[in-house]
Amino acid sequence: MTYITNHTTSPFKNLWRDISANPLSYIITLFVAIFLIAQPIKKSVATDVSIVLWILGLIVLISGKVKIRALVPYRKTILAGFAFFLVALISLLLSDYPADLQTLEPEFRLLLLPLIIAGIYFSGLRAPQLIFALLLGGISYAWVTHDQLGGFKIVRRVFGDENSVGFGNGAFLLTTISAYFCLSFWKSSKIFAMTAAITAILYLYAAIASGTRGSFLAVPVIFLFFIIHFRSVKVIFASLAIGTLLSVIIYQTPLQSGIDRAVKNLTSYVQGSGNNLSSTGLRLKQWEAAICMAKKKPVFGVGSHQFRPASQNPNLGCDFNSEGRKRYFVQAHSLYFNTLATMGLTGLACLLAFGFSLCRESLNVRPDFPHKYAVVIITLTIAGYSLTVDGFFIRFIAEKHLTLLGVMLGIMLHGQQKAALQR
């Protein structure tokens, strides 16, 4: 009887010892969990948590607890982020359209990314703790989805505390990282793998219920990366099997009609038929307008976040409203086309350099890290669905993406330090 009692309580004793030895990592785990829980419920709370992480990073850098040189493995990523902000500032100052510096608030978060990395690195947060936080966030997303639907029937689009596109993209991003953790933990810990699998299902439920089709554009990009990178027959078959299963699941939901409409509208646009007033048609027209703006202002664009006034400017000649009633948008509904239009080729180059450096440096930092592709998966997911929406630098959405990236980069940096000390 004594053996049974000691055997069953030992995991709790080990947990308590770990909490006693690493209290800050568990405190930060709680904050990250609150951040994920608050995302679909109260965006301002999620922003407050981001501020806490920024302050923590600032404190440890100023106090010398974390040296600047500790962030050197991510120097190109940090420099690319700084360069993107600088180009955004120059673009805004050169713009023909009036705007204040507060307009650059979303880009300013790129300057704060190193603070998140430093704070997470100092805290000692680990991947298993992040999975626990993701699970709590998944429960929150699923609860909000179920509440807004009034049950399990998907009869209307779910949006949480933002629009349905932002809600759906965020849920899908968290789906992919949870699914990745399920695969990467499968050999080392079945408990964490199953926890991550349940978490992925909860987020996928929310992503599908949002009705956001563009999120799933990231799936082929992710599969293509693994196929090219591993060049394995097993990976190819696994990718095809998972892709087929996901397609079957999607086509059993109301997303099917939305995907069919998108294909039909794309065909009509290419053939020159139809009125192009659907969401797909309008996006394609806005992309045309973005290319027009880039031709007129190729270096720094028409000005950061100035797509709407530029499209309304008759002298520029890039109005995409050639038919029907006039409708103008604040963005080109594509991160790439919007950046090209508003910040020119310079801004687009900095954006691509930032994404490339994120992937390259994260893989170089911990080549032996069992979850080394986590940052790549996050980056490719964002890159995939950003084709149809400029969701990376919109208020309330940017901090969700950048915070998750900063957390993963901090985890990898801490793991590298720990491995170096053990050697």
mmCIF file of C-alpha atoms in Angstrom, residues 74-390:
data_model
loop_
_atom_site.group_PDB
_atom_site.id
_atom_site.type_symbol
_atom_site.label_atom_id
_atom_site.label_comp_id
_atom_site.label_asym_id
_atom_site.label_seq_id
_atom_site.Cartn_x
_atom_site.Cartn_y
_atom_site.Cartn_z
ATOM 1 C CA TYR A 74 18.783 35.943 -33.860
ATOM 2 C CA ARG A 75 20.666 39.049 -34.998
ATOM 3 C CA LYS A 76 19.526 38.884 -38.644
ATOM 4 C CA THR A 77 15.889 38.406 -37.627
ATOM 5 C CA ILE A 78 16.065 41.336 -35.217
ATOM 6 C CA LEU A 79 17.847 43.546 -37.762
ATOM 7 C CA ALA A 80 15.295 42.658 -40.469
ATOM 8 C CA GLY A 81 12.481 43.625 -38.071
ATOM 9 C CA PHE A 82 14.195 46.926 -37.286
ATOM 10 C CA ALA A 83 14.734 47.551 -40.993
ATOM 11 C CA PHE A 84 11.058 46.910 -41.724
ATOM 12 C CA PHE A 85 10.054 49.475 -39.092
ATOM 13 C CA LEU A 86 12.563 51.990 -40.476
ATOM 14 C CA VAL A 87 11.220 51.540 -44.014
ATOM 15 C CA ALA A 88 7.654 51.953 -42.688
ATOM 16 C CA LEU A 89 8.697 55.217 -41.017
ATOM 17 C CA ILE A 90 10.425 56.545 -44.149
ATOM 18 C CA SER A 91 7.458 55.500 -46.286
ATOM 19 C CA LEU A 92 5.051 57.340 -43.998
ATOM 20 C CA LEU A 93 7.176 60.499 -43.970
ATOM 21 C CA LEU A 94 7.435 60.505 -47.765
ATOM 22 C CA SER A 95 3.737 59.813 -48.264
ATOM 23 C CA ASP A 96 1.454 62.320 -49.983
ATOM 24 C CA TYR A 97 -1.315 61.466 -47.522
ATOM 25 C CA PRO A 98 -1.439 62.906 -43.975
ATOM 26 C CA ALA A 99 -0.960 60.476 -41.075
ATOM 27 C CA ASP A 100 0.577 60.613 -37.582
ATOM 28 C CA LEU A 101 3.272 58.349 -36.171
ATOM 29 C CA GLN A 102 0.685 56.394 -34.172
ATOM 30 C CA THR A 103 -0.179 54.787 -37.496
ATOM 31 C CA LEU A 104 3.027 52.760 -37.131
ATOM 32 C CA GLU A 105 1.927 51.089 -33.876
ATOM 33 C CA PRO A 106 1.661 47.625 -35.496
ATOM 34 C CA GLU A 107 5.167 47.826 -36.989
ATOM 35 C CA PHE A 108 6.540 49.095 -33.667
ATOM 36 C CA ARG A 109 5.858 45.655 -32.193
ATOM 37 C CA LEU A 110 8.720 44.333 -34.322
ATOM 38 C CA LEU A 111 11.055 46.498 -32.239
ATOM 39 C CA LEU A 112 9.600 44.890 -29.113
ATOM 40 C CA LEU A 113 10.081 41.307 -30.342
ATOM 41 C CA PRO A 114 13.611 41.059 -28.838
ATOM 42 C CA LEU A 115 12.119 41.942 -25.432
ATOM 43 C CA ILE A 116 9.751 38.967 -25.605
ATOM 44 C CA ILE A 117 12.633 36.679 -26.613
ATOM 45 C CA ALA A 118 14.791 37.963 -23.731
ATOM 46 C CA GLY A 119 11.973 37.620 -21.179
ATOM 47 C CA ILE A 120 11.058 34.063 -22.191
ATOM 48 C CA TYR A 121 14.743 33.088 -22.390
ATOM 49 C CA PHE A 122 15.353 34.361 -18.852
ATOM 50 C CA SER A 123 12.207 32.714 -17.463
ATOM 51 C CA GLY A 124 13.244 29.242 -18.622
ATOM 52 C CA LEU A 125 9.875 28.437 -20.166
ATOM 53 C CA ARG A 126 9.887 25.008 -21.877
ATOM 54 C CA ALA A 127 7.880 23.360 -24.649
ATOM 55 C CA PRO A 128 5.807 21.099 -22.287
ATOM 56 C CA GLN A 129 4.731 24.198 -20.364
ATOM 57 C CA LEU A 130 3.752 25.898 -23.617
ATOM 58 C CA ILE A 131 1.600 22.865 -24.496
ATOM 59 C CA PHE A 132 -0.260 23.272 -21.194
ATOM 60 C CA ALA A 133 -0.850 26.957 -21.996
ATOM 61 C CA LEU A 134 -2.006 26.031 -25.508
ATOM 62 C CA LEU A 135 -4.480 23.519 -24.058
ATOM 63 C CA LEU A 136 -6.081 26.177 -21.853
ATOM 64 C CA GLY A 137 -6.222 28.490 -24.854
ATOM 65 C CA GLY A 138 -7.824 25.725 -26.945
ATOM 66 C CA ILE A 139 -10.519 25.229 -24.315
ATOM 67 C CA SER A 140 -11.201 28.977 -24.405
ATOM 68 C CA TYR A 141 -11.456 29.038 -28.225
ATOM 69 C CA ALA A 142 -13.743 25.983 -28.240
ATOM 70 C CA TRP A 143 -15.939 27.408 -25.474
ATOM 71 C CA VAL A 144 -16.348 30.753 -27.286
ATOM 72 C CA THR A 145 -17.099 28.888 -30.534
ATOM 73 C CA HIS A 146 -19.696 26.638 -28.909
ATOM 74 C CA ASP A 147 -21.271 29.616 -27.125
ATOM 75 C CA GLN A 148 -21.575 31.735 -30.263
ATOM 76 C CA LEU A 149 -22.979 28.835 -32.280
ATOM 77 C CA GLY A 150 -25.457 27.893 -29.561
ATOM 78 C CA GLY A 151 -24.390 24.254 -29.858
ATOM 79 C CA PHE A 152 -22.286 22.029 -32.072
ATOM 80 C CA LYS A 153 -24.041 22.910 -35.344
ATOM 81 C CA ILE A 154 -22.013 25.290 -37.498
ATOM 82 C CA VAL A 155 -24.778 27.552 -38.762
ATOM 83 C CA ARG A 156 -23.009 30.925 -38.789
ATOM 84 C CA ARG A 157 -19.519 32.390 -38.648
ATOM 85 C CA VAL A 158 -17.825 32.647 -35.264
ATOM 86 C CA PHE A 159 -15.705 35.703 -34.539
ATOM 87 C CA GLY A 160 -14.915 35.863 -30.807
ATOM 88 C CA ASP A 161 -13.711 39.330 -29.788
ATOM 89 C CA GLU A 162 -12.609 40.254 -33.329
ATOM 90 C CA ASN A 163 -13.765 39.684 -36.885
ATOM 91 C CA SER A 164 -14.206 36.130 -38.127
ATOM 92 C CA VAL A 165 -11.124 36.277 -40.360
ATOM 93 C CA GLY A 166 -8.783 37.256 -37.544
ATOM 94 C CA PHE A 167 -10.423 34.716 -35.224
ATOM 95 C CA GLY A 168 -10.153 31.941 -37.800
ATOM 96 C CA ASN A 169 -6.570 32.697 -38.792
ATOM 97 C CA GLY A 170 -5.486 32.798 -35.151
ATOM 98 C CA ALA A 171 -7.269 29.531 -34.378
ATOM 99 C CA PHE A 172 -5.676 27.849 -37.387
ATOM 100 C CA LEU A 173 -2.208 29.119 -36.424
ATOM 101 C CA LEU A 174 -2.632 27.561 -32.979
ATOM 102 C CA THR A 175 -3.995 24.395 -34.613
ATOM 103 C CA THR A 176 -0.842 23.909 -36.646
ATOM 104 C CA ILE A 177 1.599 24.512 -33.784
ATOM 105 C CA SER A 178 -0.391 22.160 -31.522
ATOM 106 C CA ALA A 179 -0.477 19.486 -34.236
ATOM 107 C CA TYR A 180 3.255 19.879 -34.738
ATOM 108 C CA PHE A 181 3.902 19.385 -31.008
ATOM 109 C CA CYS A 182 1.766 16.253 -31.162
ATOM 110 C CA LEU A 183 4.085 14.792 -33.803
ATOM 111 C CA SER A 184 7.353 15.988 -32.249
ATOM 112 C CA PHE A 185 6.465 14.661 -28.772
ATOM 113 C CA TRP A 186 5.135 11.323 -30.053
ATOM 114 C CA LYS A 187 8.305 9.333 -29.391
ATOM 115 C CA SER A 188 9.432 11.066 -26.195
ATOM 116 C CA SER A 189 6.132 11.517 -24.327
ATOM 117 C CA LYS A 190 2.752 10.088 -25.300
ATOM 118 C CA ILE A 191 1.057 12.194 -22.604
ATOM 119 C CA PHE A 192 2.253 15.483 -24.081
ATOM 120 C CA ALA A 193 1.585 14.213 -27.606
ATOM 121 C CA MET A 194 -2.026 13.316 -26.788
ATOM 122 C CA THR A 195 -2.510 16.614 -24.945
ATOM 123 C CA ALA A 196 -1.265 18.477 -28.011
ATOM 124 C CA ALA A 197 -3.564 16.397 -30.256
ATOM 125 C CA ILE A 198 -6.620 17.299 -28.159
ATOM 126 C CA THR A 199 -5.523 20.929 -28.212
ATOM 127 C CA ALA A 200 -5.206 20.879 -32.011
ATOM 128 C CA ILE A 201 -8.734 19.475 -32.359
ATOM 129 C CA LEU A 202 -10.156 22.241 -30.145
ATOM 130 C CA TYR A 203 -8.461 24.948 -32.204
ATOM 131 C CA LEU A 204 -9.454 23.273 -35.494
ATOM 132 C CA TYR A 205 -13.088 23.314 -34.376
ATOM 133 C CA ALA A 206 -12.837 27.077 -33.863
ATOM 134 C CA ALA A 207 -10.984 27.604 -37.156
ATOM 135 C CA ILE A 208 -13.633 25.750 -39.173
ATOM 136 C CA ALA A 209 -16.511 27.462 -37.365
ATOM 137 C CA SER A 210 -15.038 30.878 -38.245
ATOM 138 C CA GLY A 211 -15.782 30.155 -41.913
ATOM 139 C CA THR A 212 -12.380 31.559 -42.876
ATOM 140 C CA ARG A 213 -11.237 29.751 -46.010
ATOM 141 C CA GLY A 214 -7.944 31.573 -46.427
ATOM 142 C CA SER A 215 -6.493 29.960 -43.303
ATOM 143 C CA PHE A 216 -6.235 26.601 -45.042
ATOM 144 C CA LEU A 217 -3.999 28.023 -47.777
ATOM 145 C CA ALA A 218 -1.184 27.393 -45.322
ATOM 146 C CA VAL A 219 -1.672 23.602 -45.469
ATOM 147 C CA PRO A 220 -0.073 23.023 -48.914
ATOM 148 C CA VAL A 221 2.816 25.331 -47.985
ATOM 149 C CA ILE A 222 3.555 23.339 -44.813
ATOM 150 C CA PHE A 223 3.298 19.964 -46.560
ATOM 151 C CA LEU A 224 5.499 21.185 -49.416
ATOM 152 C CA PHE A 225 8.163 22.285 -46.924
ATOM 153 C CA PHE A 226 8.311 18.880 -45.236
ATOM 154 C CA ILE A 227 8.332 17.015 -48.556
ATOM 155 C CA ILE A 228 11.187 19.113 -49.949
ATOM 156 C CA HIS A 229 13.124 19.235 -46.697
ATOM 157 C CA PHE A 230 13.001 15.546 -45.757
ATOM 158 C CA ARG A 231 12.695 14.060 -49.267
ATOM 159 C CA SER A 232 11.248 10.911 -47.759
ATOM 160 C CA VAL A 233 8.635 8.580 -49.233
ATOM 161 C CA LYS A 234 7.098 8.204 -45.757
ATOM 162 C CA VAL A 235 6.756 11.979 -45.402
ATOM 163 C CA ILE A 236 5.168 12.259 -48.857
ATOM 164 C CA PHE A 237 2.581 9.577 -48.105
ATOM 165 C CA ALA A 238 1.934 10.976 -44.623
ATOM 166 C CA SER A 239 1.431 14.474 -46.064
ATOM 167 C CA LEU A 240 -0.957 13.182 -48.716
ATOM 168 C CA ALA A 241 -2.885 11.130 -46.139
ATOM 169 C CA ILE A 242 -3.219 14.009 -43.677
ATOM 170 C CA GLY A 243 -4.118 16.427 -46.478
ATOM 171 C CA THR A 244 -6.809 14.068 -47.779
ATOM 172 C CA LEU A 245 -8.230 13.544 -44.297
ATOM 173 C CA LEU A 246 -8.298 17.291 -43.637
ATOM 174 C CA SER A 247 -9.999 17.899 -47.009
ATOM 175 C CA VAL A 248 -12.692 15.339 -46.187
ATOM 176 C CA ILE A 249 -13.279 16.981 -42.800
ATOM 177 C CA ILE A 250 -13.494 20.454 -44.326
ATOM 178 C CA TYR A 251 -15.876 19.327 -47.059
ATOM 179 C CA GLN A 252 -18.274 18.038 -44.425
ATOM 180 C CA THR A 253 -18.653 21.562 -43.036
ATOM 181 C CA PRO A 254 -20.214 24.789 -44.373
ATOM 182 C CA LEU A 255 -16.727 25.737 -45.593
ATOM 183 C CA GLN A 256 -17.417 23.563 -48.644
ATOM 184 C CA SER A 257 -19.853 26.054 -50.165
ATOM 185 C CA GLY A 258 -17.445 28.923 -49.464
ATOM 186 C CA ILE A 259 -14.568 27.105 -51.167
ATOM 187 C CA ASP A 260 -16.765 26.266 -54.157
ATOM 188 C CA ARG A 261 -17.775 29.934 -54.453
ATOM 189 C CA ALA A 262 -14.147 31.035 -54.267
ATOM 190 C CA VAL A 263 -13.154 28.654 -57.083
ATOM 191 C CA LYS A 264 -16.098 29.807 -59.187
ATOM 192 C CA ASN A 265 -15.317 33.487 -58.590
ATOM 193 C CA LEU A 266 -11.640 32.958 -59.417
ATOM 194 C CA THR A 267 -12.594 31.264 -62.679
ATOM 195 C CA SER A 268 -14.976 34.121 -63.531
ATOM 196 C CA TYR A 269 -12.257 36.672 -62.830
ATOM 197 C CA VAL A 270 -9.725 34.908 -65.055
ATOM 198 C CA GLN A 271 -12.283 34.540 -67.838
ATOM 199 C CA GLY A 272 -13.370 38.163 -67.494
ATOM 200 C CA SER A 273 -16.976 37.276 -66.709
ATOM 201 C CA GLY A 274 -18.987 38.147 -63.603
ATOM 202 C CA ASN A 275 -19.193 41.410 -61.688
ATOM 203 C CA ASN A 276 -16.183 40.786 -59.371
ATOM 204 C CA LEU A 277 -18.119 42.019 -56.333
ATOM 205 C CA SER A 278 -17.610 38.798 -54.378
ATOM 206 C CA SER A 279 -14.943 38.617 -51.656
ATOM 207 C CA THR A 280 -12.608 36.767 -54.023
ATOM 208 C CA GLY A 281 -13.249 39.127 -56.925
ATOM 209 C CA LEU A 282 -12.728 42.221 -54.769
ATOM 210 C CA ARG A 283 -9.454 40.838 -53.430
ATOM 211 C CA LEU A 284 -8.156 40.253 -56.932
ATOM 212 C CA LYS A 285 -9.162 43.772 -57.962
ATOM 213 C CA GLN A 286 -7.380 45.179 -54.918
ATOM 214 C CA TRP A 287 -4.259 43.238 -55.834
ATOM 215 C CA GLU A 288 -4.407 44.864 -59.255
ATOM 216 C CA ALA A 289 -4.641 48.249 -57.563
ATOM 217 C CA ALA A 290 -1.680 47.371 -55.313
ATOM 218 C CA ILE A 291 0.464 46.506 -58.345
ATOM 219 C CA CYS A 292 -0.598 49.795 -59.934
ATOM 220 C CA MET A 293 0.521 51.712 -56.818
ATOM 221 C CA ALA A 294 3.822 49.845 -56.756
ATOM 222 C CA LYS A 295 4.481 50.852 -60.353
ATOM 223 C CA LYS A 296 3.800 54.502 -59.507
ATOM 224 C CA LYS A 297 5.825 54.445 -56.261
ATOM 225 C CA PRO A 298 8.214 51.468 -56.558
ATOM 226 C CA VAL A 299 10.796 52.231 -53.850
ATOM 227 C CA PHE A 300 8.857 53.188 -50.691
ATOM 228 C CA GLY A 301 5.260 52.849 -51.889
ATOM 229 C CA VAL A 302 2.372 55.235 -51.363
ATOM 230 C CA GLY A 303 2.880 55.345 -47.598
ATOM 231 C CA SER A 304 2.485 52.910 -44.713
ATOM 232 C CA HIS A 305 -1.201 52.057 -44.120
ATOM 233 C CA GLN A 306 -2.245 54.501 -46.857
ATOM 234 C CA PHE A 307 -3.849 52.037 -49.257
ATOM 235 C CA ARG A 308 -7.324 53.501 -48.889
ATOM 236 C CA PRO A 309 -6.537 57.187 -49.575
ATOM 237 C CA ALA A 310 -4.207 56.142 -52.397
ATOM 238 C CA SER A 311 -6.929 54.065 -54.065
ATOM 239 C CA GLN A 312 -9.295 57.042 -53.771
ATOM 240 C CA ASN A 313 -6.790 59.457 -55.329
ATOM 241 C CA PRO A 314 -7.889 60.135 -58.952
ATOM 242 C CA ASN A 315 -4.469 61.575 -59.822
ATOM 243 C CA LEU A 316 -2.765 58.293 -58.973
ATOM 244 C CA GLY A 317 -5.168 56.348 -61.190
ATOM 245 C CA CYS A 318 -5.259 53.128 -59.138
ATOM 246 C CA ASP A 319 -8.969 52.995 -58.266
ATOM 247 C CA PHE A 320 -10.111 49.349 -58.398
ATOM 248 C CA ASN A 321 -13.817 50.281 -58.328
ATOM 249 C CA SER A 322 -14.483 49.891 -62.037
ATOM 250 C CA GLU A 323 -17.966 48.464 -61.564
ATOM 251 C CA GLY A 324 -20.840 48.553 -59.094
ATOM 252 C CA ARG A 325 -20.980 50.806 -56.066
ATOM 253 C CA LYS A 326 -17.810 52.363 -54.703
ATOM 254 C CA ARG A 327 -16.150 50.330 -51.916
ATOM 255 C CA TYR A 328 -12.777 51.231 -50.455
ATOM 256 C CA PHE A 329 -10.658 49.237 -47.999
ATOM 257 C CA VAL A 330 -7.839 50.133 -45.624
ATOM 258 C CA GLN A 331 -5.690 47.272 -46.942
ATOM 259 C CA ALA A 332 -5.203 45.261 -50.120
ATOM 260 C CA HIS A 333 -6.289 42.057 -48.336
ATOM 261 C CA SER A 334 -2.873 40.502 -48.778
ATOM 262 C CA LEU A 335 0.205 41.023 -46.648
ATOM 263 C CA TYR A 336 2.446 40.851 -49.706
ATOM 264 C CA PHE A 337 0.446 43.037 -52.081
ATOM 265 C CA ASN A 338 -0.390 45.529 -49.345
ATOM 266 C CA THR A 339 3.273 45.834 -48.331
ATOM 267 C CA LEU A 340 4.275 46.201 -51.977
ATOM 268 C CA ALA A 341 1.717 48.979 -52.498
ATOM 269 C CA THR A 342 2.252 50.912 -49.270
ATOM 270 C CA MET A 343 5.984 50.351 -48.609
ATOM 271 C CA GLY A 344 7.267 49.469 -52.064
ATOM 272 C CA LEU A 345 9.876 46.926 -53.067
ATOM 273 C CA THR A 346 12.050 47.993 -50.119
ATOM 274 C CA GLY A 347 9.374 47.111 -47.582
ATOM 275 C CA LEU A 348 8.567 43.807 -49.280
ATOM 276 C CA ALA A 349 12.264 42.867 -49.308
ATOM 277 C CA CYS A 350 12.543 43.579 -45.553
ATOM 278 C CA LEU A 351 9.405 41.539 -44.883
ATOM 279 C CA LEU A 352 10.705 38.534 -46.817
ATOM 280 C CA ALA A 353 14.123 38.877 -45.159
ATOM 281 C CA PHE A 354 12.419 38.843 -41.752
ATOM 282 C CA GLY A 355 10.528 35.626 -42.525
ATOM 283 C CA PHE A 356 13.552 33.929 -44.087
ATOM 284 C CA SER A 357 15.791 34.868 -41.148
ATOM 285 C CA LEU A 358 13.200 33.586 -38.673
ATOM 286 C CA CYS A 359 13.308 30.146 -40.251
ATOM 287 C CA ARG A 360 17.040 30.018 -40.961
ATOM 288 C CA GLU A 361 18.271 31.249 -37.582
ATOM 289 C CA SER A 362 15.791 29.213 -35.542
ATOM 290 C CA LEU A 363 17.071 26.040 -37.215
ATOM 291 C CA ASN A 364 20.697 27.049 -36.656
ATOM 292 C CA VAL A 365 20.233 27.922 -32.988
ATOM 293 C CA ARG A 366 19.311 24.413 -31.877
ATOM 294 C CA PRO A 367 20.021 21.806 -34.552
ATOM 295 C CA ASP A 368 19.530 19.098 -31.891
ATOM 296 C CA PHE A 369 16.303 20.573 -30.498
ATOM 297 C CA PRO A 370 13.475 17.985 -30.837
ATOM 298 C CA HIS A 371 10.972 20.714 -31.773
ATOM 299 C CA LYS A 372 13.317 22.732 -33.982
ATOM 300 C CA TYR A 373 10.769 23.142 -36.790
ATOM 301 C CA ALA A 374 8.192 24.873 -34.557
ATOM 302 C CA VAL A 375 9.210 28.399 -35.646
ATOM 303 C CA VAL A 376 9.278 27.292 -39.283
ATOM 304 C CA ILE A 377 5.728 25.925 -38.964
ATOM 305 C CA ILE A 378 4.493 29.146 -37.346
ATOM 306 C CA THR A 379 6.167 31.278 -40.024
ATOM 307 C CA LEU A 380 4.883 29.172 -42.936
ATOM 308 C CA THR A 381 1.350 29.169 -41.505
ATOM 309 C CA ILE A 382 1.337 32.955 -41.263
ATOM 310 C CA ALA A 383 2.928 33.216 -44.707
ATOM 311 C CA GLY A 384 0.279 30.915 -46.218
ATOM 312 C CA TYR A 385 -2.877 32.647 -45.078
ATOM 313 C CA SER A 386 -1.343 36.115 -45.369
ATOM 314 C CA LEU A 387 -1.824 35.778 -49.127
ATOM 315 C CA THR A 388 -5.496 36.730 -48.689
ATOM 316 C CA VAL A 389 -5.346 39.097 -45.719
ATOM 317 C CA ASP A 390 -2.911 41.606 -44.270
#
